[in-house]
Amino acid sequence: VHRLRSVDNLFVVVQEFKDYQFKENKEDALKDLEDLVKKLPWTNPLKVWELNNSLKKKKTKRKKHNLQSTASKEKLNDDGEEEGRDQKDASKQEDCAQNAAGVEPVSGQDTEKTQGAASRNGGEEEEDNEQSDAKDELQAGSGSETKAGDGKTSEGEAKVLKFRVTCNRAGDKHSFTSNEAARDFGGAVQEHFQWKADMTNFDVEVLLNIHNNEVVVGIALTEESLHRRNITHFGPTTLRSTLAYGMLRLCDPQPTDIIVDPMCGTGAIPIEGATEWPSCYHIAGDNNPQAVKRAANNICSLLKKNENKESSTSLGIPLDIVQWDICNLPLRTGSVDIIVSDMPFGKRIGSKKKNWDLYPACLMEMGRICTPGTGRAVLLTQDKKCFAKALSRMGHIWRKGQTVWVNVGGLHAAVYLLKRT
Ligand SMILES: C[S@@+](CC[C@H](N)C(=O)[O-])C[C@H]1O[C@@H](n2cnc3c(N)ncnc32)[C@H](O)[C@@H]1O
């Protein structure tokens, strides 16, 4: 399951309640959540967690080894644009974006923002997300060899597990906040298992996902989102690799296809494409020189990372990055099989006003380079009105296929599949 390309986070379900009846009174509702802890079937989910832990440990060991051998070479910064900062921000935000597979949350929900807005990876969040208060922060080791069932390490000595509860709540009918739910549920977990609460250095992360009347209790199997696999140099609108993968899959790439992202930014789409569809040739470009530089740096980081692996990318990846203007692409007419692109929403990049000129020009130029009859495009935008208008004038070039609704950092966006006429 860790190899699934379009999944951000993995967790094992302890129990799911489709229609949980929350009491109206806050104290009663929280008391019910507390009481729930001892009624849940924890045994098998904890076995899955243990199994996952042992697999994860092997993976970490390998990772550490690779890191050691490349540590001195990982200095690919552009203009002091460090690798850590944006990435860290993105991970913080993505913790809040708990709607699996990026599906748009139901509108009209209670929306408590507990973390600040930043990048498109999850900046404008609509869900409430808190972790339980950690009273004691333990200093003991990571406990990755600890068995959840018997509370002992593999060496046999007693070892207390550390845990935290993360509550993701969406809905306007709850009398409590996610923070209160996480705190009280967490307190009961602590009492039930005799584990210790630790917000940062935890062994087990218990998830309490509340969506209106639906409650899912789970145990996390991933520490950081799986979308953070390719990018080291982030930009203001870096797309999740998981969403990039879904977009690429939508146009069903075939070996030898030429795939173009004409507005690639930091390169999330073409890098995912070149990694997952290495038998295609990928060309990407952007008119912003800094974006092109970041994309190039991301490719370099990936190549360095894979240097010591016997992977298909050890000899390079089938991807070229060019600085260009989408309105005047240096590509032959009808030479491209697939276009996959994340267009400026007009919020962080460009403006809604500029999109009225940009979108028709984009569709026209994309239509020129794409092979008539078989060519296809998958385009992501949140500026749906402008896109629809531009497309309505291009009926002779593009035929609209499927539309997939996606949540991009809390924004309701659309992925359009277009077929070249
Ligand atoms: C939404 S961002 C793409 C983000 C990208 N998917 C990533 O992962 O970083 C849109 C990109 O379009 C680029 N762009 C805007 N106008 C353009 C133009 N006329 N020609 C080429 N690129 C353009 C912007 O510089 C920006 O990087």
Short mmCIF file of C-alpha atoms and ligand atoms in Angstrom, two decimals:
data_model
loop_
_atom_site.label_atom_id
_atom_site.label_comp_id
_atom_site.label_asym_id
_atom_site.label_seq_id
_atom_site.Cartn_x
_atom_site.Cartn_y
_atom_site.Cartn_z
CA VAL A 1 0.00 0.00 0.00
CA HIS A 2 2.95 2.33 0.51
CA ARG A 3 3.55 2.12 -3.23
CA LEU A 4 0.12 3.48 -4.18
CA ARG A 5 0.91 6.63 -6.12
CA SER A 6 -2.26 8.64 -5.61
CA VAL A 7 -2.60 8.17 -1.86
CA ASP A 8 -1.46 10.90 0.53
CA ASN A 9 -1.88 9.20 3.89
CA LEU A 10 -2.48 5.65 5.05
CA PHE A 11 -4.20 4.49 8.19
CA VAL A 12 -5.78 1.32 9.49
CA VAL A 13 -9.42 1.63 10.54
CA VAL A 14 -10.16 0.63 14.11
CA GLN A 15 -13.89 1.24 13.72
CA GLU A 16 -16.18 3.24 11.50
CA PHE A 17 -19.54 4.67 12.56
CA LYS A 18 -21.67 5.80 9.63
CA ASP A 19 -24.28 7.53 11.73
CA TYR A 20 -22.85 8.34 15.13
CA GLN A 21 -25.33 10.15 17.38
CA PHE A 22 -23.55 13.01 19.15
CA LYS A 23 -25.25 14.32 22.27
CA GLU A 24 -26.22 17.98 22.03
CA ASN A 25 -24.65 18.88 25.33
CA LYS A 26 -20.87 19.32 25.04
CA GLU A 27 -19.93 17.48 28.24
CA ASP A 28 -22.16 14.51 27.34
CA ALA A 29 -20.81 14.34 23.78
CA LEU A 30 -17.22 14.36 25.00
CA LYS A 31 -17.98 11.80 27.72
CA ASP A 32 -19.39 9.47 25.04
CA LEU A 33 -16.19 9.81 23.03
CA GLU A 34 -14.18 9.00 26.14
CA ASP A 35 -16.30 5.93 26.85
CA LEU A 36 -15.93 4.77 23.27
CA VAL A 37 -12.23 4.10 23.71
CA LYS A 38 -12.64 0.96 25.81
CA LYS A 39 -15.32 -0.44 23.48
CA LEU A 40 -13.24 -0.26 20.30
CA PRO A 41 -11.69 -3.38 18.71
CA TRP A 42 -8.04 -2.30 18.92
CA THR A 43 -6.28 -5.69 18.75
CA ASN A 44 -6.15 -6.35 15.01
CA PRO A 45 -5.52 -2.74 13.95
CA LEU A 46 -2.59 -2.65 16.40
CA LYS A 47 -1.22 -5.83 14.81
CA VAL A 48 -1.35 -4.10 11.43
CA TRP A 49 0.40 -1.09 12.96
CA GLU A 50 3.10 -3.37 14.33
CA LEU A 51 3.62 -5.06 10.99
CA ASN A 52 3.77 -1.70 9.25
CA ASN A 53 6.25 -0.52 11.84
CA SER A 54 8.65 -3.35 11.16
CA LEU A 55 8.47 -2.68 7.40
CA LYS A 56 8.90 1.02 7.97
CA LYS A 57 11.95 0.42 10.08
CA LYS A 58 13.71 -1.37 7.26
CA LYS A 59 12.81 1.46 4.94
CA THR A 60 14.18 4.07 7.35
CA LYS A 61 17.43 2.17 7.72
CA ARG A 62 17.89 2.15 3.97
CA LYS A 63 16.99 5.81 3.76
CA LYS A 64 19.53 6.71 6.43
CA HIS A 65 22.21 4.84 4.55
CA ASN A 66 21.44 6.71 1.35
CA LEU A 67 21.35 10.01 3.16
CA GLN A 68 24.77 9.43 4.64
CA SER A 69 26.30 8.73 1.30
CA THR A 70 24.78 11.77 -0.38
CA ALA A 71 24.67 14.23 2.50
CA SER A 72 27.59 16.29 1.34
CA LYS A 73 26.22 16.58 -2.20
CA GLU A 74 22.69 17.70 -1.32
CA LYS A 75 23.39 21.40 -1.60
CA LEU A 76 21.47 22.41 -4.67
CA ASN A 77 20.00 25.61 -3.40
CA ASP A 78 18.94 28.31 -5.80
CA ASP A 79 19.22 31.87 -4.55
CA GLY A 80 19.36 30.67 -0.97
CA GLU A 81 16.02 28.91 -1.47
CA GLU A 82 16.58 26.19 1.09
CA GLU A 83 15.15 22.72 0.83
CA GLY A 84 13.69 22.58 4.28
CA ARG A 85 11.43 25.52 4.82
CA ASP A 86 8.69 25.22 2.24
CA GLN A 87 8.66 21.51 2.57
CA LYS A 88 8.12 21.72 6.28
CA ASP A 89 5.29 24.20 5.85
CA ALA A 90 3.66 21.99 3.28
CA SER A 91 3.75 19.00 5.56
CA LYS A 92 2.17 20.94 8.40
CA GLN A 93 -0.68 22.01 6.20
CA GLU A 94 -1.22 18.69 4.64
CA ASP A 95 -1.82 17.21 8.08
CA CYS A 96 -5.03 19.20 8.06
CA ALA A 97 -6.09 18.15 4.58
CA GLN A 98 -7.60 14.87 5.66
CA ASN A 99 -10.12 14.43 2.85
CA ALA A 100 -8.74 11.33 1.18
CA ALA A 101 -7.81 11.45 -2.51
CA GLY A 102 -8.29 15.20 -2.52
CA VAL A 103 -12.07 15.08 -2.77
CA GLU A 104 -13.81 18.39 -2.20
CA PRO A 105 -15.34 18.65 1.26
CA VAL A 106 -19.08 19.22 1.53
CA SER A 107 -19.80 22.93 1.57
CA GLY A 108 -21.45 24.78 4.39
CA GLN A 109 -19.43 23.05 7.04
CA ASP A 110 -18.13 24.40 10.25
CA THR A 111 -14.69 25.58 9.33
CA GLU A 112 -12.30 26.30 12.13
CA LYS A 113 -8.88 27.23 10.85
CA THR A 114 -6.27 26.06 13.27
CA GLN A 115 -3.24 26.50 11.06
CA GLY A 116 -2.13 29.40 8.91
CA ALA A 117 -2.62 29.60 5.16
CA ALA A 118 0.38 29.23 2.90
CA SER A 119 1.01 27.10 -0.14
CA ARG A 120 -1.42 25.38 -2.43
CA ASN A 121 -0.47 22.07 -0.95
CA GLY A 122 -3.01 22.71 1.72
CA GLY A 123 -2.91 26.37 2.57
CA GLU A 124 -6.53 27.39 2.68
CA GLU A 125 -7.86 24.65 4.84
CA GLU A 126 -11.47 24.16 5.72
CA GLU A 127 -11.23 21.54 8.37
CA ASP A 128 -10.65 21.60 12.03
CA ASN A 129 -7.59 19.70 13.15
CA GLU A 130 -6.03 19.44 16.56
CA GLN A 131 -3.87 17.10 18.50
CA SER A 132 -4.44 16.20 22.11
CA ASP A 133 -2.55 18.17 24.70
CA ALA A 134 0.56 16.34 25.75
CA LYS A 135 0.98 16.63 29.47
CA ASP A 136 4.19 14.70 29.75
CA GLU A 137 6.83 14.80 27.09
CA LEU A 138 8.98 11.75 27.50
CA GLN A 139 12.63 11.67 26.60
CA ALA A 140 12.90 7.94 25.97
CA GLY A 141 13.94 6.49 22.57
CA SER A 142 11.72 6.02 19.56
CA GLY A 143 10.37 2.62 20.54
CA SER A 144 10.05 1.34 17.02
CA GLU A 145 10.71 -2.17 18.25
CA THR A 146 8.00 -1.93 20.83
CA LYS A 147 5.08 -4.25 20.61
CA ALA A 148 1.77 -2.49 21.14
CA GLY A 149 0.13 -5.57 22.63
CA ASP A 150 2.46 -6.55 25.44
CA GLY A 151 4.13 -3.22 26.09
CA LYS A 152 7.61 -4.74 25.89
CA THR A 153 10.57 -4.17 23.64
CA SER A 154 12.07 -7.03 21.66
CA GLU A 155 14.73 -7.29 24.39
CA GLY A 156 11.99 -7.99 26.89
CA GLU A 157 12.25 -4.89 29.10
CA ALA A 158 9.10 -2.91 29.88
CA LYS A 159 8.61 -0.06 27.44
CA VAL A 160 5.83 2.45 27.54
CA LEU A 161 4.52 3.50 24.15
CA LYS A 162 4.14 7.16 23.32
CA PHE A 163 1.13 8.34 21.40
CA ARG A 164 -0.85 11.29 20.22
CA VAL A 165 -4.41 11.70 19.04
CA THR A 166 -5.16 13.79 15.96
CA CYS A 167 -8.74 14.85 15.46
CA ASN A 168 -9.97 16.02 12.07
CA ARG A 169 -13.46 17.43 12.34
CA ALA A 170 -15.78 18.84 9.71
CA GLY A 171 -19.40 19.75 10.26
CA ASP A 172 -21.44 22.53 11.85
CA LYS A 173 -23.54 20.49 14.29
CA HIS A 174 -20.90 19.56 16.86
CA SER A 175 -20.97 21.12 20.31
CA PHE A 176 -17.20 20.58 20.76
CA THR A 177 -14.03 21.56 18.94
CA SER A 178 -11.52 19.14 17.51
CA ASN A 179 -9.12 20.18 20.23
CA GLU A 180 -11.57 19.18 22.95
CA ALA A 181 -12.38 15.89 21.24
CA ALA A 182 -8.69 15.05 20.81
CA ARG A 183 -7.93 16.01 24.40
CA ASP A 184 -10.70 13.90 25.99
CA PHE A 185 -10.40 10.96 23.60
CA GLY A 186 -6.62 11.11 24.12
CA GLY A 187 -7.05 11.06 27.89
CA ALA A 188 -9.14 7.91 27.62
CA VAL A 189 -6.61 6.26 25.29
CA GLN A 190 -3.88 7.04 27.80
CA GLU A 191 -5.88 5.47 30.60
CA HIS A 192 -6.92 2.43 28.58
CA PHE A 193 -3.46 1.48 27.31
CA GLN A 194 -1.30 3.17 29.92
CA TRP A 195 0.55 4.87 27.08
CA LYS A 196 2.17 8.29 27.45
CA ALA A 197 1.06 11.32 25.51
CA ASP A 198 3.77 12.90 23.39
CA MET A 199 2.91 15.33 20.62
CA THR A 200 6.17 15.21 18.73
CA ASN A 201 8.03 12.03 19.48
CA PHE A 202 5.22 9.49 19.37
CA ASP A 203 5.11 5.82 18.41
CA VAL A 204 1.38 5.58 17.72
CA GLU A 205 -0.80 8.26 16.13
CA VAL A 206 -4.46 7.64 16.79
CA LEU A 207 -6.79 9.38 14.35
CA LEU A 208 -10.25 10.55 15.24
CA ASN A 209 -11.93 11.66 12.03
CA ILE A 210 -15.33 13.26 12.47
CA HIS A 211 -17.27 14.33 9.41
CA ASN A 212 -20.79 15.43 10.34
CA ASN A 213 -22.28 12.21 11.80
CA GLU A 214 -19.59 9.93 10.45
CA VAL A 215 -16.83 8.92 12.84
CA VAL A 216 -13.76 6.92 11.90
CA VAL A 217 -11.18 5.92 14.47
CA GLY A 218 -7.89 4.85 12.93
CA ILE A 219 -4.18 4.35 13.50
CA ALA A 220 -1.82 6.18 11.16
CA LEU A 221 0.56 4.09 9.06
CA THR A 222 2.40 7.03 7.49
CA GLU A 223 4.40 9.66 9.33
CA GLU A 224 4.56 12.16 6.53
CA SER A 225 2.34 12.49 3.51
CA LEU A 226 3.30 10.25 0.61
CA HIS A 227 2.94 13.20 -1.77
CA ARG A 228 6.31 14.52 -0.61
CA ARG A 229 8.28 12.11 -2.73
CA ASN A 230 9.86 14.11 -5.57
CA ILE A 231 10.11 17.76 -4.68
CA THR A 232 12.90 19.37 -2.67
CA HIS A 233 12.64 22.91 -4.10
CA PHE A 234 9.12 24.16 -3.50
CA GLY A 235 7.45 27.15 -5.10
CA PRO A 236 4.33 29.10 -4.14
CA THR A 237 1.99 26.67 -5.90
CA THR A 238 3.82 23.35 -6.00
CA LEU A 239 1.32 20.61 -6.78
CA ARG A 240 1.11 17.41 -4.76
CA SER A 241 2.81 14.51 -6.52
CA THR A 242 -0.25 12.41 -5.71
CA LEU A 243 -2.54 14.78 -7.62
CA ALA A 244 -0.01 15.06 -10.45
CA TYR A 245 -0.08 11.26 -10.69
CA GLY A 246 -3.88 11.21 -10.86
CA MET A 247 -3.87 13.82 -13.65
CA LEU A 248 -1.30 11.91 -15.67
CA ARG A 249 -3.22 8.66 -15.25
CA LEU A 250 -6.38 10.28 -16.51
CA CYS A 251 -4.88 10.61 -19.99
CA ASP A 252 -3.63 7.02 -20.09
CA PRO A 253 -0.04 7.53 -21.33
CA GLN A 254 1.29 4.91 -23.74
CA PRO A 255 4.98 4.04 -24.33
CA THR A 256 6.69 6.55 -26.67
CA ASP A 257 4.04 9.22 -26.04
CA ILE A 258 5.34 12.78 -25.91
CA ILE A 259 3.92 14.49 -22.83
CA VAL A 260 4.17 18.25 -22.30
CA ASP A 261 3.52 20.47 -19.28
CA PRO A 262 3.73 24.00 -20.73
CA MET A 263 3.31 25.72 -17.32
CA CYS A 264 5.34 23.37 -15.14
CA GLY A 265 6.31 25.63 -12.22
CA THR A 266 8.56 23.56 -9.97
CA GLY A 267 7.96 20.50 -12.13
CA ALA A 268 5.70 18.33 -9.97
CA ILE A 269 3.78 16.98 -12.98
CA PRO A 270 6.65 16.21 -15.40
CA ILE A 271 8.84 14.78 -12.62
CA GLU A 272 6.08 12.44 -11.49
CA GLY A 273 5.45 11.63 -15.15
CA ALA A 274 9.07 10.86 -15.94
CA THR A 275 9.37 8.69 -12.82
CA GLU A 276 6.18 6.71 -13.33
CA TRP A 277 6.04 6.64 -17.15
CA PRO A 278 9.71 6.37 -18.11
CA SER A 279 8.87 5.03 -21.58
CA CYS A 280 7.34 8.37 -22.53
CA TYR A 281 9.29 11.51 -23.32
CA HIS A 282 8.41 14.48 -21.13
CA ILE A 283 8.97 18.14 -22.00
CA ALA A 284 8.14 20.94 -19.58
CA GLY A 285 8.52 24.69 -19.48
CA ASP A 286 7.54 27.87 -17.73
CA ASN A 287 7.98 31.55 -18.49
CA ASN A 288 9.30 32.29 -15.02
CA PRO A 289 13.09 31.72 -14.85
CA GLN A 290 12.97 30.99 -11.12
CA ALA A 291 10.36 28.30 -11.65
CA VAL A 292 12.53 26.72 -14.37
CA LYS A 293 15.51 26.80 -12.01
CA ARG A 294 13.54 25.16 -9.22
CA ALA A 295 12.28 22.48 -11.59
CA ALA A 296 15.86 21.80 -12.74
CA ASN A 297 17.00 21.62 -9.12
CA ASN A 298 14.23 19.16 -8.33
CA ILE A 299 15.39 16.93 -11.16
CA CYS A 300 18.99 17.14 -9.89
CA SER A 301 17.91 16.22 -6.34
CA LEU A 302 15.98 13.25 -7.63
CA LEU A 303 18.90 12.04 -9.71
CA LYS A 304 21.26 12.40 -6.75
CA LYS A 305 18.83 10.57 -4.49
CA ASN A 306 18.69 7.68 -6.91
CA GLU A 307 22.41 7.68 -7.65
CA ASN A 308 23.10 4.76 -5.35
CA LYS A 309 20.00 2.82 -6.23
CA GLU A 310 19.74 0.40 -9.08
CA SER A 311 16.57 2.15 -10.16
CA SER A 312 15.41 3.05 -13.64
CA THR A 313 16.27 6.69 -12.93
CA SER A 314 19.92 5.99 -12.09
CA LEU A 315 20.85 6.75 -15.70
CA GLY A 316 18.77 9.93 -15.88
CA ILE A 317 15.13 10.65 -16.52
CA PRO A 318 13.40 11.28 -19.87
CA LEU A 319 12.59 14.91 -19.14
CA ASP A 320 13.73 18.27 -20.47
CA ILE A 321 12.87 21.65 -18.96
CA VAL A 322 12.78 24.80 -21.10
CA GLN A 323 11.98 28.44 -20.44
CA TRP A 324 9.18 29.45 -22.79
CA ASP A 325 5.91 31.29 -23.19
CA ILE A 326 2.81 29.13 -23.47
CA CYS A 327 1.45 31.47 -26.13
CA ASN A 328 4.36 30.75 -28.45
CA LEU A 329 5.75 27.26 -27.85
CA PRO A 330 8.89 26.18 -29.73
CA LEU A 331 7.25 22.88 -30.70
CA ARG A 332 6.07 21.59 -34.08
CA THR A 333 2.38 21.61 -34.96
CA GLY A 334 0.71 18.28 -34.14
CA SER A 335 3.85 16.81 -32.52
CA VAL A 336 2.59 16.22 -28.99
CA ASP A 337 0.43 13.33 -27.73
CA ILE A 338 -0.53 14.57 -24.28
CA ILE A 339 -0.62 17.88 -22.43
CA VAL A 340 -0.93 17.82 -18.64
CA SER A 341 -0.84 21.15 -16.84
CA ASP A 342 -1.77 22.98 -13.67
CA MET A 343 -2.90 26.40 -14.90
CA PRO A 344 -2.56 29.66 -12.95
CA PHE A 345 -5.63 30.00 -10.73
CA GLY A 346 -5.25 33.78 -10.76
CA LYS A 347 -4.80 33.83 -6.98
CA ARG A 348 -1.16 33.24 -6.14
CA ILE A 349 0.03 33.28 -9.74
CA GLY A 350 -1.28 35.83 -12.24
CA SER A 351 -4.77 37.25 -11.79
CA LYS A 352 -8.33 36.37 -12.74
CA LYS A 353 -8.27 39.35 -15.09
CA LYS A 354 -5.16 38.10 -16.90
CA ASN A 355 -6.72 34.64 -17.19
CA TRP A 356 -9.38 36.03 -19.57
CA ASP A 357 -6.60 36.54 -22.15
CA LEU A 358 -4.30 33.73 -21.03
CA TYR A 359 -6.78 30.82 -21.06
CA PRO A 360 -8.02 31.23 -24.70
CA ALA A 361 -4.42 31.73 -25.86
CA CYS A 362 -3.32 28.60 -23.94
CA LEU A 363 -6.09 26.44 -25.39
CA MET A 364 -5.30 27.68 -28.89
CA GLU A 365 -1.55 27.00 -28.67
CA MET A 366 -2.07 23.65 -26.92
CA GLY A 367 -4.47 22.75 -29.75
CA ARG A 368 -1.81 23.63 -32.32
CA ILE A 369 0.93 21.39 -30.84
CA CYS A 370 -1.40 18.45 -30.02
CA THR A 371 -1.93 15.63 -32.56
CA PRO A 372 -5.39 15.97 -34.18
CA GLY A 373 -7.67 13.00 -33.57
CA THR A 374 -5.68 11.28 -30.81
CA GLY A 375 -4.15 14.10 -28.75
CA ARG A 376 -5.53 14.82 -25.29
CA ALA A 377 -5.08 17.34 -22.52
CA VAL A 378 -5.65 17.20 -18.78
CA LEU A 379 -5.86 20.66 -17.28
CA LEU A 380 -6.31 21.73 -13.66
CA THR A 381 -7.81 25.08 -12.71
CA GLN A 382 -9.89 26.70 -10.05
CA ASP A 383 -10.91 29.53 -12.40
CA LYS A 384 -13.71 27.38 -13.79
CA LYS A 385 -15.82 30.22 -15.17
CA CYS A 386 -12.99 31.60 -17.26
CA PHE A 387 -11.99 28.11 -18.40
CA ALA A 388 -15.55 27.21 -19.44
CA LYS A 389 -15.88 30.42 -21.43
CA ALA A 390 -12.55 29.93 -23.20
CA LEU A 391 -13.39 26.31 -23.98
CA SER A 392 -16.81 27.19 -25.37
CA ARG A 393 -15.06 29.17 -28.09
CA MET A 394 -12.70 26.28 -28.94
CA GLY A 395 -15.25 23.59 -29.79
CA HIS A 396 -13.61 23.12 -33.18
CA ILE A 397 -10.27 22.18 -31.48
CA TRP A 398 -11.13 20.61 -28.13
CA ARG A 399 -13.96 18.26 -27.09
CA LYS A 400 -14.64 18.12 -23.37
CA GLY A 401 -14.52 14.67 -21.73
CA GLN A 402 -14.55 13.85 -18.05
CA THR A 403 -14.37 16.49 -15.29
CA VAL A 404 -12.96 15.50 -11.89
CA TRP A 405 -13.49 17.79 -8.90
CA VAL A 406 -10.51 18.15 -6.62
CA ASN A 407 -9.61 20.03 -3.49
CA VAL A 408 -6.38 21.96 -3.93
CA GLY A 409 -5.38 23.46 -0.61
CA GLY A 410 -9.00 24.02 0.31
CA LEU A 411 -9.92 25.46 -3.09
CA HIS A 412 -12.61 23.81 -5.16
CA ALA A 413 -10.83 23.12 -8.43
CA ALA A 414 -11.53 21.05 -11.52
CA VAL A 415 -9.45 18.70 -13.65
CA TYR A 416 -10.71 18.69 -17.25
CA LEU A 417 -9.96 15.92 -19.71
CA LEU A 418 -10.05 17.30 -23.25
CA LYS A 419 -9.77 15.40 -26.53
CA ARG A 420 -8.21 16.99 -29.61
CA THR A 421 -10.74 16.96 -32.47
C1 LIG B 1 -0.19 26.86 -10.99
S1 LIG B 1 1.43 27.19 -11.43
C2 LIG B 1 2.07 25.60 -11.78
C3 LIG B 1 2.60 24.94 -10.56
C4 LIG B 1 3.27 23.62 -10.85
N1 LIG B 1 2.31 22.59 -11.16
C5 LIG B 1 4.17 23.18 -9.72
O1 LIG B 1 4.04 22.04 -9.25
O2 LIG B 1 4.98 23.96 -9.25
C6 LIG B 1 1.26 27.92 -12.99
C7 LIG B 1 2.54 28.24 -13.66
O3 LIG B 1 2.24 28.86 -14.92
C8 LIG B 1 3.30 29.71 -15.22
N2 LIG B 1 2.88 30.64 -16.28
C9 LIG B 1 2.04 31.69 -16.19
N3 LIG B 1 1.93 32.30 -17.38
C10 LIG B 1 2.72 31.61 -18.24
C11 LIG B 1 3.04 31.76 -19.62
N4 LIG B 1 2.52 32.74 -20.34
N5 LIG B 1 3.90 30.88 -20.17
C12 LIG B 1 4.44 29.87 -19.44
N6 LIG B 1 4.18 29.69 -18.13
C13 LIG B 1 3.33 30.55 -17.54
C14 LIG B 1 3.63 30.38 -13.90
O4 LIG B 1 4.92 30.91 -13.88
C15 LIG B 1 3.42 29.23 -12.92
O5 LIG B 1 4.65 28.62 -12.61
#
